[in-house]
mmCIF file of C-alpha atoms and ligand atoms in Angstrom:
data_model
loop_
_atom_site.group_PDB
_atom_site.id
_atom_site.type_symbol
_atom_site.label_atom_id
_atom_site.label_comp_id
_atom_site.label_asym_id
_atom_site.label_seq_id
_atom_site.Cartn_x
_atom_site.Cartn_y
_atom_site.Cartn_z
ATOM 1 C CA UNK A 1 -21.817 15.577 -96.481
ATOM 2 C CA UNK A 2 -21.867 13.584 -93.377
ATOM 3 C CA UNK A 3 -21.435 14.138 -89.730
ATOM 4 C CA UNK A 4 -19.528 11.554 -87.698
ATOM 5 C CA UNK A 5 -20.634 10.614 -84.308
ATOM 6 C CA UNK A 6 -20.503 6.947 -84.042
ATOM 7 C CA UNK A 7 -20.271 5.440 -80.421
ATOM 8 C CA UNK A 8 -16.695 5.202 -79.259
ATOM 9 C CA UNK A 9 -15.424 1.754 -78.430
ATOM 10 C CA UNK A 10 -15.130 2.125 -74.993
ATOM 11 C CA UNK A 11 -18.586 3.302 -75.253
ATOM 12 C CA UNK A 12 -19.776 0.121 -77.295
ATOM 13 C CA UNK A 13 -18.034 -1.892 -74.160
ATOM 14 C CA UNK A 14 -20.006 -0.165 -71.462
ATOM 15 C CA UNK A 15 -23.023 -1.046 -73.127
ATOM 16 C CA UNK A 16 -22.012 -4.714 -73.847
ATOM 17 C CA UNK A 17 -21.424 -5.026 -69.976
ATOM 18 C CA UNK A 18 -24.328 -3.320 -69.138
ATOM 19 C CA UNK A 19 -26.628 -5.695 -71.430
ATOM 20 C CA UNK A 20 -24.674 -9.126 -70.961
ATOM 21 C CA UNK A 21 -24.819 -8.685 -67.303
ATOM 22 C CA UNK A 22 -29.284 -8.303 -67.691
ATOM 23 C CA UNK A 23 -31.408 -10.832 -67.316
ATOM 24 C CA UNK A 24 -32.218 -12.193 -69.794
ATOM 25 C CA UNK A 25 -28.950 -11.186 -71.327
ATOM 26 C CA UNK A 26 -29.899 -8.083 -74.269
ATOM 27 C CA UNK A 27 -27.577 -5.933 -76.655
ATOM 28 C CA UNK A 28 -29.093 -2.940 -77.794
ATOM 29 C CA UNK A 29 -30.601 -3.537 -81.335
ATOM 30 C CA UNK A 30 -28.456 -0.808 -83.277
ATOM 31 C CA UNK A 31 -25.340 -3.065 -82.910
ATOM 32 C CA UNK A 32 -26.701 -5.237 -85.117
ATOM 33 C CA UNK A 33 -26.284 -2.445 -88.144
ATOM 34 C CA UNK A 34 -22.510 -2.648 -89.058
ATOM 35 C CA UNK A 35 -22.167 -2.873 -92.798
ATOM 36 C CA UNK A 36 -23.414 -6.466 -93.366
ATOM 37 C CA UNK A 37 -25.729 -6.208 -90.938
ATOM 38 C CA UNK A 38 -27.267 -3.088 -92.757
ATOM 39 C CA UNK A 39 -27.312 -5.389 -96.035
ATOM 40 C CA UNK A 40 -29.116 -8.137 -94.380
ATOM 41 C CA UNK A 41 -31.630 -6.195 -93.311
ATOM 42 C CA UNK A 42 -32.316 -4.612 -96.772
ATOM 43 C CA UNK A 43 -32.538 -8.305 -97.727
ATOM 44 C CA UNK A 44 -34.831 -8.725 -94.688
ATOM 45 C CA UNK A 45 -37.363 -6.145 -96.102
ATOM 46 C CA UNK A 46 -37.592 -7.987 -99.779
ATOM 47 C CA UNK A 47 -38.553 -11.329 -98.235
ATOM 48 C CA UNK A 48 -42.042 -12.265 -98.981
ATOM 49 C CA UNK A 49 -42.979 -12.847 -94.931
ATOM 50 C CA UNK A 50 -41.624 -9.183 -93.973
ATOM 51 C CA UNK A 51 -45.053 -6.764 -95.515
ATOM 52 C CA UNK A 52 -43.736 -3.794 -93.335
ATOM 53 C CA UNK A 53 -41.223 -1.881 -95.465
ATOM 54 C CA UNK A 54 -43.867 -2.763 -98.863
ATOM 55 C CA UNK A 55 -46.480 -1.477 -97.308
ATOM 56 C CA UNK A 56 -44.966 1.641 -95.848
ATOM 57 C CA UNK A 57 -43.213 2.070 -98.915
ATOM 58 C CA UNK A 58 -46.622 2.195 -100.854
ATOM 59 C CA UNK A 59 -48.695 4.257 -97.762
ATOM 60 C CA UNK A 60 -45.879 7.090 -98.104
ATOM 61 C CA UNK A 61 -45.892 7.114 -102.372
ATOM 62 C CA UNK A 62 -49.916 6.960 -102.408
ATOM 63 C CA UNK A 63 -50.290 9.995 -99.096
ATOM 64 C CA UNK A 64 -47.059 12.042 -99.722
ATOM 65 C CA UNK A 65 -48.787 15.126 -100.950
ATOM 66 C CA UNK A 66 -51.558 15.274 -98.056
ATOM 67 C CA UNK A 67 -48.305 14.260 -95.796
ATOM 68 C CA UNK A 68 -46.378 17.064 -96.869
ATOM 69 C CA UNK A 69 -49.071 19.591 -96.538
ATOM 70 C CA UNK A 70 -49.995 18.374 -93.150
ATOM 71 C CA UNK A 71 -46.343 18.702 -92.139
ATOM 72 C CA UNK A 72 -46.150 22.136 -93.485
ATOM 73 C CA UNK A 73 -42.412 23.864 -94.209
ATOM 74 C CA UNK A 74 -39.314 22.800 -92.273
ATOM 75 C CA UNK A 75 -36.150 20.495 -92.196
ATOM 76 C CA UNK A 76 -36.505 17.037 -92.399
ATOM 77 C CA UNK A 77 -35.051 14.630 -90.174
ATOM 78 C CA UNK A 78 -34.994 11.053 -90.396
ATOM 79 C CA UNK A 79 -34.441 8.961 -87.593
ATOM 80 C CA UNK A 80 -32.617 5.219 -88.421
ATOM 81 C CA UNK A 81 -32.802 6.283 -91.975
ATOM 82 C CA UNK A 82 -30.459 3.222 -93.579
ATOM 83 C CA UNK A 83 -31.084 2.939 -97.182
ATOM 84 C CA UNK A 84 -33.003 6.084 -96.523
ATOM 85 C CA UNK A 85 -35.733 4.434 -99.351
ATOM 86 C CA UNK A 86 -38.448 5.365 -98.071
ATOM 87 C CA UNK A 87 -38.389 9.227 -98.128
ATOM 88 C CA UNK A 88 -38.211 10.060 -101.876
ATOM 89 C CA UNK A 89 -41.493 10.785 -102.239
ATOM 90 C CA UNK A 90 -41.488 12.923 -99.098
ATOM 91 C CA UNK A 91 -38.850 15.068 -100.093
ATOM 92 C CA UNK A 92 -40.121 15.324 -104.026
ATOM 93 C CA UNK A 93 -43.552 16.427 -102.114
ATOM 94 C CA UNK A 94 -42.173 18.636 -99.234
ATOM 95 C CA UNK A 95 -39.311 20.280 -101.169
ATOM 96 C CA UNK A 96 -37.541 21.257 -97.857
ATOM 97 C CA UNK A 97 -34.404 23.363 -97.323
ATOM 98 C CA UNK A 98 -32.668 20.350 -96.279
ATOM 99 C CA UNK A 99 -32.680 16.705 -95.331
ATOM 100 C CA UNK A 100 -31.243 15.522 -92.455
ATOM 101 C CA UNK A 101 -30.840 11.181 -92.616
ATOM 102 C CA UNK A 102 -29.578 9.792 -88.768
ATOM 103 C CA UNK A 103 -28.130 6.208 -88.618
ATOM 104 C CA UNK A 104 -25.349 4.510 -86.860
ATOM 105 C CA UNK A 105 -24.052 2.360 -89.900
ATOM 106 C CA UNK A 106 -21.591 4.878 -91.077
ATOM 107 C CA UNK A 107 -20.675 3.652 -94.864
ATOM 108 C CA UNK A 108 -24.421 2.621 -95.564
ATOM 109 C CA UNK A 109 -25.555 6.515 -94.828
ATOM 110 C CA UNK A 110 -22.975 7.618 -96.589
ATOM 111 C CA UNK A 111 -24.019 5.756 -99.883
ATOM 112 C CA UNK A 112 -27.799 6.731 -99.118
ATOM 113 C CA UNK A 113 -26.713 10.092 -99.078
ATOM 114 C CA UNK A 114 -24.647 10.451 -102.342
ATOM 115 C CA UNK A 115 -27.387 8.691 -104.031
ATOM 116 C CA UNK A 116 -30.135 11.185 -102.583
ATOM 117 C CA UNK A 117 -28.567 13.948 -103.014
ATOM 118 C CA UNK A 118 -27.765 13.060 -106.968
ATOM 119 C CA UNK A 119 -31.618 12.268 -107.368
ATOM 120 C CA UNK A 120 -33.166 15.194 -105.439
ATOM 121 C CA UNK A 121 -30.015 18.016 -105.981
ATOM 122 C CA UNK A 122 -32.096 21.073 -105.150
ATOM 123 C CA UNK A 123 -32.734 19.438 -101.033
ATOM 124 C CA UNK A 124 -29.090 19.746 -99.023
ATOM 125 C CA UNK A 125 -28.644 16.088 -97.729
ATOM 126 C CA UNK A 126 -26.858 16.378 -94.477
ATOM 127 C CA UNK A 127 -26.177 12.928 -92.830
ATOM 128 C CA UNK A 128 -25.100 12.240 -89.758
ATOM 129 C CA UNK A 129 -23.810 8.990 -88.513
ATOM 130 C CA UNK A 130 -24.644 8.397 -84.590
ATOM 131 C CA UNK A 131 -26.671 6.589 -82.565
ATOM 132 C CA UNK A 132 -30.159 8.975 -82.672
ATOM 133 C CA UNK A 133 -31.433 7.068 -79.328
ATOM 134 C CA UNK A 134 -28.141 8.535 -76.857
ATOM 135 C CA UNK A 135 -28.064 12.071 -78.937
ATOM 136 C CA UNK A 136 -28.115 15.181 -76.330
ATOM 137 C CA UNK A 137 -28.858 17.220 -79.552
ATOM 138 C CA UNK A 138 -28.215 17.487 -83.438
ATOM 139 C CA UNK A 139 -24.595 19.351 -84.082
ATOM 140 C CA UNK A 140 -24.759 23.137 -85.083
ATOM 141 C CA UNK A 141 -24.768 23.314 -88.657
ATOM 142 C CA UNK A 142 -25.857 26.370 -91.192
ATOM 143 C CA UNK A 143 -27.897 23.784 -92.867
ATOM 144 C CA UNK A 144 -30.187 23.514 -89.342
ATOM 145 C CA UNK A 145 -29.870 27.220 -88.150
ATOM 146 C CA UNK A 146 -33.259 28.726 -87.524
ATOM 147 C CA UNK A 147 -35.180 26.426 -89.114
ATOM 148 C CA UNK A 148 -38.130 24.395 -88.030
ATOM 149 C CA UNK A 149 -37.705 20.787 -87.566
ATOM 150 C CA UNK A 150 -39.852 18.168 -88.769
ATOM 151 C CA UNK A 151 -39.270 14.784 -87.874
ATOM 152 C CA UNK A 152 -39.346 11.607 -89.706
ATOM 153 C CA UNK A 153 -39.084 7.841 -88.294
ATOM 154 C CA UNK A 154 -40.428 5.270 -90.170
ATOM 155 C CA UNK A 155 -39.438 1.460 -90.242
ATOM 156 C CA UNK A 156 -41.388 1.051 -87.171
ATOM 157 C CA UNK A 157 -38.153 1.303 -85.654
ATOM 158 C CA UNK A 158 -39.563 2.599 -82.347
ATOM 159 C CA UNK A 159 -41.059 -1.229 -81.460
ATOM 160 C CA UNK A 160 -37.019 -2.101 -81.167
ATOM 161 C CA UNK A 161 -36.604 -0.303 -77.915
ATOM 162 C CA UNK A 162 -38.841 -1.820 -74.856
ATOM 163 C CA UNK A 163 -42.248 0.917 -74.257
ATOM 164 C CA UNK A 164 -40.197 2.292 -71.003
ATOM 165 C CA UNK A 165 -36.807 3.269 -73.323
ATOM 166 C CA UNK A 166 -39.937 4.243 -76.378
ATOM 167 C CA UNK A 167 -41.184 6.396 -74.219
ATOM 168 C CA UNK A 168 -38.098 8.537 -73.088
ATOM 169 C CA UNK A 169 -37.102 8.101 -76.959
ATOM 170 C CA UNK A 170 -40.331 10.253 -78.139
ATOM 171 C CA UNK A 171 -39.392 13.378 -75.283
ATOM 172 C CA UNK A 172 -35.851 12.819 -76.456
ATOM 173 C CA UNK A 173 -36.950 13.518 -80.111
ATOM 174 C CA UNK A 174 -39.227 16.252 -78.751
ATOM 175 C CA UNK A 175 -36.229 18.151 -77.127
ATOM 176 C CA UNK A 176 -33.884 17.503 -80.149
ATOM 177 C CA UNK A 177 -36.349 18.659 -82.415
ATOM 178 C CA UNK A 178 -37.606 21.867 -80.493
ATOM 179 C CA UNK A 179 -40.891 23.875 -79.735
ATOM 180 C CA UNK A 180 -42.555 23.767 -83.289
ATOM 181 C CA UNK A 181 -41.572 20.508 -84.313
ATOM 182 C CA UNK A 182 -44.080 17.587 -85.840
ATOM 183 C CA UNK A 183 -43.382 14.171 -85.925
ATOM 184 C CA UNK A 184 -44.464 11.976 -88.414
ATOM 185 C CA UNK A 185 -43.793 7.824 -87.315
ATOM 186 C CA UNK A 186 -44.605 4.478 -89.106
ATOM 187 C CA UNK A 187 -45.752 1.934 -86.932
ATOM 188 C CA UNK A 188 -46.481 -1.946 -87.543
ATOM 189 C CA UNK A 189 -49.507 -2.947 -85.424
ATOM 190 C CA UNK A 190 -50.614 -6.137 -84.067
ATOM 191 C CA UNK A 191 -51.530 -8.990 -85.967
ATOM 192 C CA UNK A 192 -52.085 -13.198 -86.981
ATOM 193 C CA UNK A 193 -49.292 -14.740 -84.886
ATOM 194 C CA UNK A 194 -48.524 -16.832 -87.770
ATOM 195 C CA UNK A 195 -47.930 -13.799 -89.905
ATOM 196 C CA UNK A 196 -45.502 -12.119 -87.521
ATOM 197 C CA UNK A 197 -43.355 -15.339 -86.437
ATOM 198 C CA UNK A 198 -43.376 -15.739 -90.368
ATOM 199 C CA UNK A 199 -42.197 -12.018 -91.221
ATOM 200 C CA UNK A 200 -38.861 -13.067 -88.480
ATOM 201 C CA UNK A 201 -38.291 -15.943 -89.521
ATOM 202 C CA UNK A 202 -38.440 -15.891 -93.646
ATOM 203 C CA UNK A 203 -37.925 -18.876 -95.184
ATOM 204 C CA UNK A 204 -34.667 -17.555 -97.117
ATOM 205 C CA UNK A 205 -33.255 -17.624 -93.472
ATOM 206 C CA UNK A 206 -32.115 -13.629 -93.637
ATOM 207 C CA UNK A 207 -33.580 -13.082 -90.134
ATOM 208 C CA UNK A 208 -31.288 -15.720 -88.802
ATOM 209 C CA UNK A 209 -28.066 -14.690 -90.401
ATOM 210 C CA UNK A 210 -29.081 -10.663 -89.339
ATOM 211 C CA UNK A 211 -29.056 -11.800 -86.041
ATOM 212 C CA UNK A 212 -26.555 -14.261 -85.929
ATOM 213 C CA UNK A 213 -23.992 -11.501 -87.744
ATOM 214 C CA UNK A 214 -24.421 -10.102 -84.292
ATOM 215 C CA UNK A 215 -22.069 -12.661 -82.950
ATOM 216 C CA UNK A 216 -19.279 -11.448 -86.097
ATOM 217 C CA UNK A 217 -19.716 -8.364 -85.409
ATOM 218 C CA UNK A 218 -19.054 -8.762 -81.496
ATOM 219 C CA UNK A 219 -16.217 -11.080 -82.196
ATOM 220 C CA UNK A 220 -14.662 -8.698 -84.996
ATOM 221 C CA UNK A 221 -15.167 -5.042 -82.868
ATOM 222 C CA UNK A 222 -14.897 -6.024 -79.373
ATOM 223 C CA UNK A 223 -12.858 -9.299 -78.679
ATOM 224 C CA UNK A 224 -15.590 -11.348 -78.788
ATOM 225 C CA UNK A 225 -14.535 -15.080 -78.885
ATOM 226 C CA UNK A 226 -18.476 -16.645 -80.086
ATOM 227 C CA UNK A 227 -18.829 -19.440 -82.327
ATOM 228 C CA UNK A 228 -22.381 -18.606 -84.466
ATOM 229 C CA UNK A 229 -22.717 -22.459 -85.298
ATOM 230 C CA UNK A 230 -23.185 -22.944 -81.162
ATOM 231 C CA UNK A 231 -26.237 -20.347 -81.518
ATOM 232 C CA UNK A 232 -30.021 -20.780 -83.017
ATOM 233 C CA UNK A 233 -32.220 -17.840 -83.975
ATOM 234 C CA UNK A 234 -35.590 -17.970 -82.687
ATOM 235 C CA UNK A 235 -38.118 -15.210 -83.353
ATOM 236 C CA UNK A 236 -41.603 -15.992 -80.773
ATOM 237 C CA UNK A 237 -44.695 -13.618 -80.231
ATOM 238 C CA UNK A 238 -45.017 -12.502 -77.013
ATOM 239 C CA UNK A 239 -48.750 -11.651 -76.498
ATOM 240 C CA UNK A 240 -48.608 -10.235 -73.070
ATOM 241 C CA UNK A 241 -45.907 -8.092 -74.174
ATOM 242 C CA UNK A 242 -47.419 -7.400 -77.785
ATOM 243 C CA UNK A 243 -43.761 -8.248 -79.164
ATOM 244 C CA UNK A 244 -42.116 -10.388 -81.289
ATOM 245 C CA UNK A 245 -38.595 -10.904 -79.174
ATOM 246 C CA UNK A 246 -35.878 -11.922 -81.619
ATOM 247 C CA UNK A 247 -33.132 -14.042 -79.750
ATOM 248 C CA UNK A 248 -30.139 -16.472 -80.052
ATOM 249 C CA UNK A 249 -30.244 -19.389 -78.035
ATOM 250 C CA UNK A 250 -27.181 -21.266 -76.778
ATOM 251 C CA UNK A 251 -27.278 -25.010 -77.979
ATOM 252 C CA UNK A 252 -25.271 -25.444 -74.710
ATOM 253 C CA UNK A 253 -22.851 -24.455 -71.155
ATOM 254 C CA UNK A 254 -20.324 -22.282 -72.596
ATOM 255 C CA UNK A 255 -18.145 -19.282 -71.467
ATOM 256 C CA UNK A 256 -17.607 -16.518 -73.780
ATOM 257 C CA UNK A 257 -15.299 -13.615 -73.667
ATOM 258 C CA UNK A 258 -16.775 -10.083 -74.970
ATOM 259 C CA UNK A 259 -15.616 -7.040 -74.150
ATOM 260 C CA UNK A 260 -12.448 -8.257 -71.850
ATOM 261 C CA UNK A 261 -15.004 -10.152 -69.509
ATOM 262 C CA UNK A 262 -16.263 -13.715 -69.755
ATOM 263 C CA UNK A 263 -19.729 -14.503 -69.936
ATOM 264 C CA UNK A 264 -21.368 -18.170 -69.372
ATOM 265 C CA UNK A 265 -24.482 -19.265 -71.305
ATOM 266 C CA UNK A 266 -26.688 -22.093 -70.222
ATOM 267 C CA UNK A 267 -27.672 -24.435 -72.091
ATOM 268 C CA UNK A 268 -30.762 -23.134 -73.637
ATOM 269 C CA UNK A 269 -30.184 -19.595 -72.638
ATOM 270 C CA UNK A 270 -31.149 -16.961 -74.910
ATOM 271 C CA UNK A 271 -29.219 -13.451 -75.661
ATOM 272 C CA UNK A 272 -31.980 -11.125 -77.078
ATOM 273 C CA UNK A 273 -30.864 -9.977 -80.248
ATOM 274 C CA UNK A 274 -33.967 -7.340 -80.379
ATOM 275 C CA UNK A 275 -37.657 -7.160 -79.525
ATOM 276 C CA UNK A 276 -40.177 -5.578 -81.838
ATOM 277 C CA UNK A 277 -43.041 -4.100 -79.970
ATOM 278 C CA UNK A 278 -46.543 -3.696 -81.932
ATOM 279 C CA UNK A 279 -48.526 -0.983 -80.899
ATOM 280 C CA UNK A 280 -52.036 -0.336 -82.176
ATOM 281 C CA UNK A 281 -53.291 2.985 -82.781
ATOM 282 C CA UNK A 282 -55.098 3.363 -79.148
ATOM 283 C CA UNK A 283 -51.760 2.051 -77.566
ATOM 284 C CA UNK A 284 -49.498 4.153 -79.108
ATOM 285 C CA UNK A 285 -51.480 7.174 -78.866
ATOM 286 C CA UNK A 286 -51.243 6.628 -75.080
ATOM 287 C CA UNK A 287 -47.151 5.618 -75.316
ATOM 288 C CA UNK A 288 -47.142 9.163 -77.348
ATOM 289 C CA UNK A 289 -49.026 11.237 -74.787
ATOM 290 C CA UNK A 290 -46.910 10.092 -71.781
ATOM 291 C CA UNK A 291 -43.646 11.772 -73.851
ATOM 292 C CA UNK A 292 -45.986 15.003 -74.796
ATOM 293 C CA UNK A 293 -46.711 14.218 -78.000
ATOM 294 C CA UNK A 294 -50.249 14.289 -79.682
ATOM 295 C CA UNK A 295 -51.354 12.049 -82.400
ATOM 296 C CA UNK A 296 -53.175 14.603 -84.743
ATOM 297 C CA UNK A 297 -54.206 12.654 -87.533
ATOM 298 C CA UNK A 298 -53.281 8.858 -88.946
ATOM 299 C CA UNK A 299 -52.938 7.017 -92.211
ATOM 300 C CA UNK A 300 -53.068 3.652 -92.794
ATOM 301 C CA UNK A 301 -53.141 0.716 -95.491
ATOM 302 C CA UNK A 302 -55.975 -1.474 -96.844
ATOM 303 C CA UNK A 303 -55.443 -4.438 -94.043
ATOM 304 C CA UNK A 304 -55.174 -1.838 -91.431
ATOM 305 C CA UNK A 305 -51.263 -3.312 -90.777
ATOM 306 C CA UNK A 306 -49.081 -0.762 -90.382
ATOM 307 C CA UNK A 307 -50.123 3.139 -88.919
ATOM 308 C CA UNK A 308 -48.449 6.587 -89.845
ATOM 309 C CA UNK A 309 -49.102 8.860 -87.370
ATOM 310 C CA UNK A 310 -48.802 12.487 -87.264
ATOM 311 C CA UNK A 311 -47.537 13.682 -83.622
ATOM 312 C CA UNK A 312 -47.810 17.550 -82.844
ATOM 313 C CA UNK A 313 -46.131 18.403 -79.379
ATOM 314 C CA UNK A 314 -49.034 18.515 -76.894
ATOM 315 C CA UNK A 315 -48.141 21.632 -75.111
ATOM 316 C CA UNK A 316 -48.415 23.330 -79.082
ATOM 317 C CA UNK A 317 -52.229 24.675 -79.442
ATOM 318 C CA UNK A 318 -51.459 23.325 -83.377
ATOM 319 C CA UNK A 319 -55.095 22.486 -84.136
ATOM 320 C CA UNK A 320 -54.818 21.512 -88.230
ATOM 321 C CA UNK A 321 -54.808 18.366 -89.473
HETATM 322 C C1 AVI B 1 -35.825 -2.035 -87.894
HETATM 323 N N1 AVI B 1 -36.895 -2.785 -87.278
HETATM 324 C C2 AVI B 1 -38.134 -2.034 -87.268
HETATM 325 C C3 AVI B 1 -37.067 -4.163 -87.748
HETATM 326 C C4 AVI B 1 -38.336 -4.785 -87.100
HETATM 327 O O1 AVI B 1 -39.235 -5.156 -87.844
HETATM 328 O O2 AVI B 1 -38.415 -4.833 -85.884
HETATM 329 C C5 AVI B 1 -35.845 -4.984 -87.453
HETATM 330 C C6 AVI B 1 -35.929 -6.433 -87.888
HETATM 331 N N2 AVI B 1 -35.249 -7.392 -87.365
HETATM 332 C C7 AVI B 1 -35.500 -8.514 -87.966
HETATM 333 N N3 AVI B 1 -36.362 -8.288 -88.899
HETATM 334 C C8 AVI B 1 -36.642 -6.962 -88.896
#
């Protein structure tokens, strides 16, 4: 079953303007997920460089039981849930009265969700197709009546949006997923610089051709004229801003159109395709506390890479881990 509330074109425009006319120019990162773009970045996950999803993948199978019990009963709601290959053992765990998968690349949830529900058929799968970062709240739905909300949002999607938009994204997931709710969120943390540039930039070259699909994807849904071959990817750590900022750099002066406008790139000048923020566990305790969230109790692997962090709203008096 599956919910349609993708962006409307005119929508997709606004935000093109918006984010062409910044400085440096910057498209929000969930246009790169139409349907290729959603199958690159499954590839992107396999690549030897990119540890996140493995290591995730293997933190949620080895903790699901003490997850589930620390989440206690409710609906499950995943946030950017893609292939939605992460949650299996969640669900088999939690058992709960329904599971809700979010993501903006339409045809991809909709195969996630067929193939869900056929391997767990006694959890509802409800999916809804929208971008989860401009929703007011979820639709009414039977499925989602008077239940409790728990929320899931792993990927370490959050790093994608800058800590300002992160921020207003954790209240806007408090609101949407009301009084009682939990939270539980997969973050990558710091690390070697050489390891990071390495995990956007695998040798295979699937980083470049994620973001460089960008460019089809612009060309094919909003009149964008770009040639890709007059772009190069670069993916650089950012200390200062504890990011790895993902961009495509003009190889030189050229006008584009996008959107009914035209846009001129310098030669050199980079469109930011995405930047993905690294928090570690002190940081993002503090990035959760400013949206009213409380990080009651954390998980993470061997190498101390990646974090999954329990957030209870603070204003709850929920004491347990
Ligand atoms: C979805 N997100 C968390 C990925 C990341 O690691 O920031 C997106 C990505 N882009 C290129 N490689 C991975």
């Amino acid at each position: 079953m599956l919910i349609d509330l993708h962006p409307q074109p005119a929508d997709m425009a606004r935000l093109v303007h918006q984010g062409m006319a910044d400085q440096p120019k910057q498209l929000p990162a969930w246009l790169l997920y139409d349907a290729e773009g959603s199958r690159l970045f499954d590839a992107i996950c396999e690549q030897p460089e990119y540890g996140l999803t493995r290591t995730e993948t293997a933190l949620l199978e080895a903790k699901a039981p003490e997850l589930a019990a620390a989440l206690g009963p409710g609906v499950l709601v995943e946030f950017g849930a893609g292939s939605a290959r992460k949650v299996g053992p969640l669900l088999a765990a939690l058992q709960p009265p329904a599971y809700v998968p979010l993501d903006i690349s339409g045809e991809h949830l909709e195969a996630s969700c067929q193939t869900l529900q056929a391997q767990y058929p006694t959890v509802p799968v409800l999916g809804i197709c929208c971008d989860y970062s401009a929703l007011d709240q979820l639709p009414a739905h039977p499925l989602l009546e008077g239940q409790r909300l728990l929320g899931f949002y792993p990927g370490s999607s959050l790093g994608n949006f800058t800590p300002q938009q992160a921020q207003a994204l954790l209240s806007q997931f408090a609101h949407l997923l009301g009084p009682d709710a939990q939270l539980l969120i997969g973050i990558d943390q710091p690390k070697a610089v050489e390891r990071l540039e390495a995990a956007y930039n695998d040798a295979a070259g699937f980083s470049a051709a994620f973001a460089k699909n960008l460019l089809v994807r612009l060309n094919r849904d909003l009149g964008g004229t770009f040639d890709p071959q007059a772009f190069r990817y670069q993916a650089r750590w950012q200390s200062e801003h504890s990011r790895i900022a993902m961009a495509l750099i003009s190889d030189r002066e050229q006008t584009v159109r996008l959107a009914g406008r035209d846009w001129t790139f310098a030669a050199g000048e980079a469109l930011i395709s995405e930047y993905s923020v690294k928090y570690g566990p002190q940081a993002f305790a503090e990035l959760a506390a400013a949206a009213g969230w409380r990080c009651a109790q954390r998980w993470s692997d061997a190498n101390d890479d990646l974090s999954l962090h329990l957030l209870v709203r603070a204003d709850s008096g929920h004491t347990h881990p």
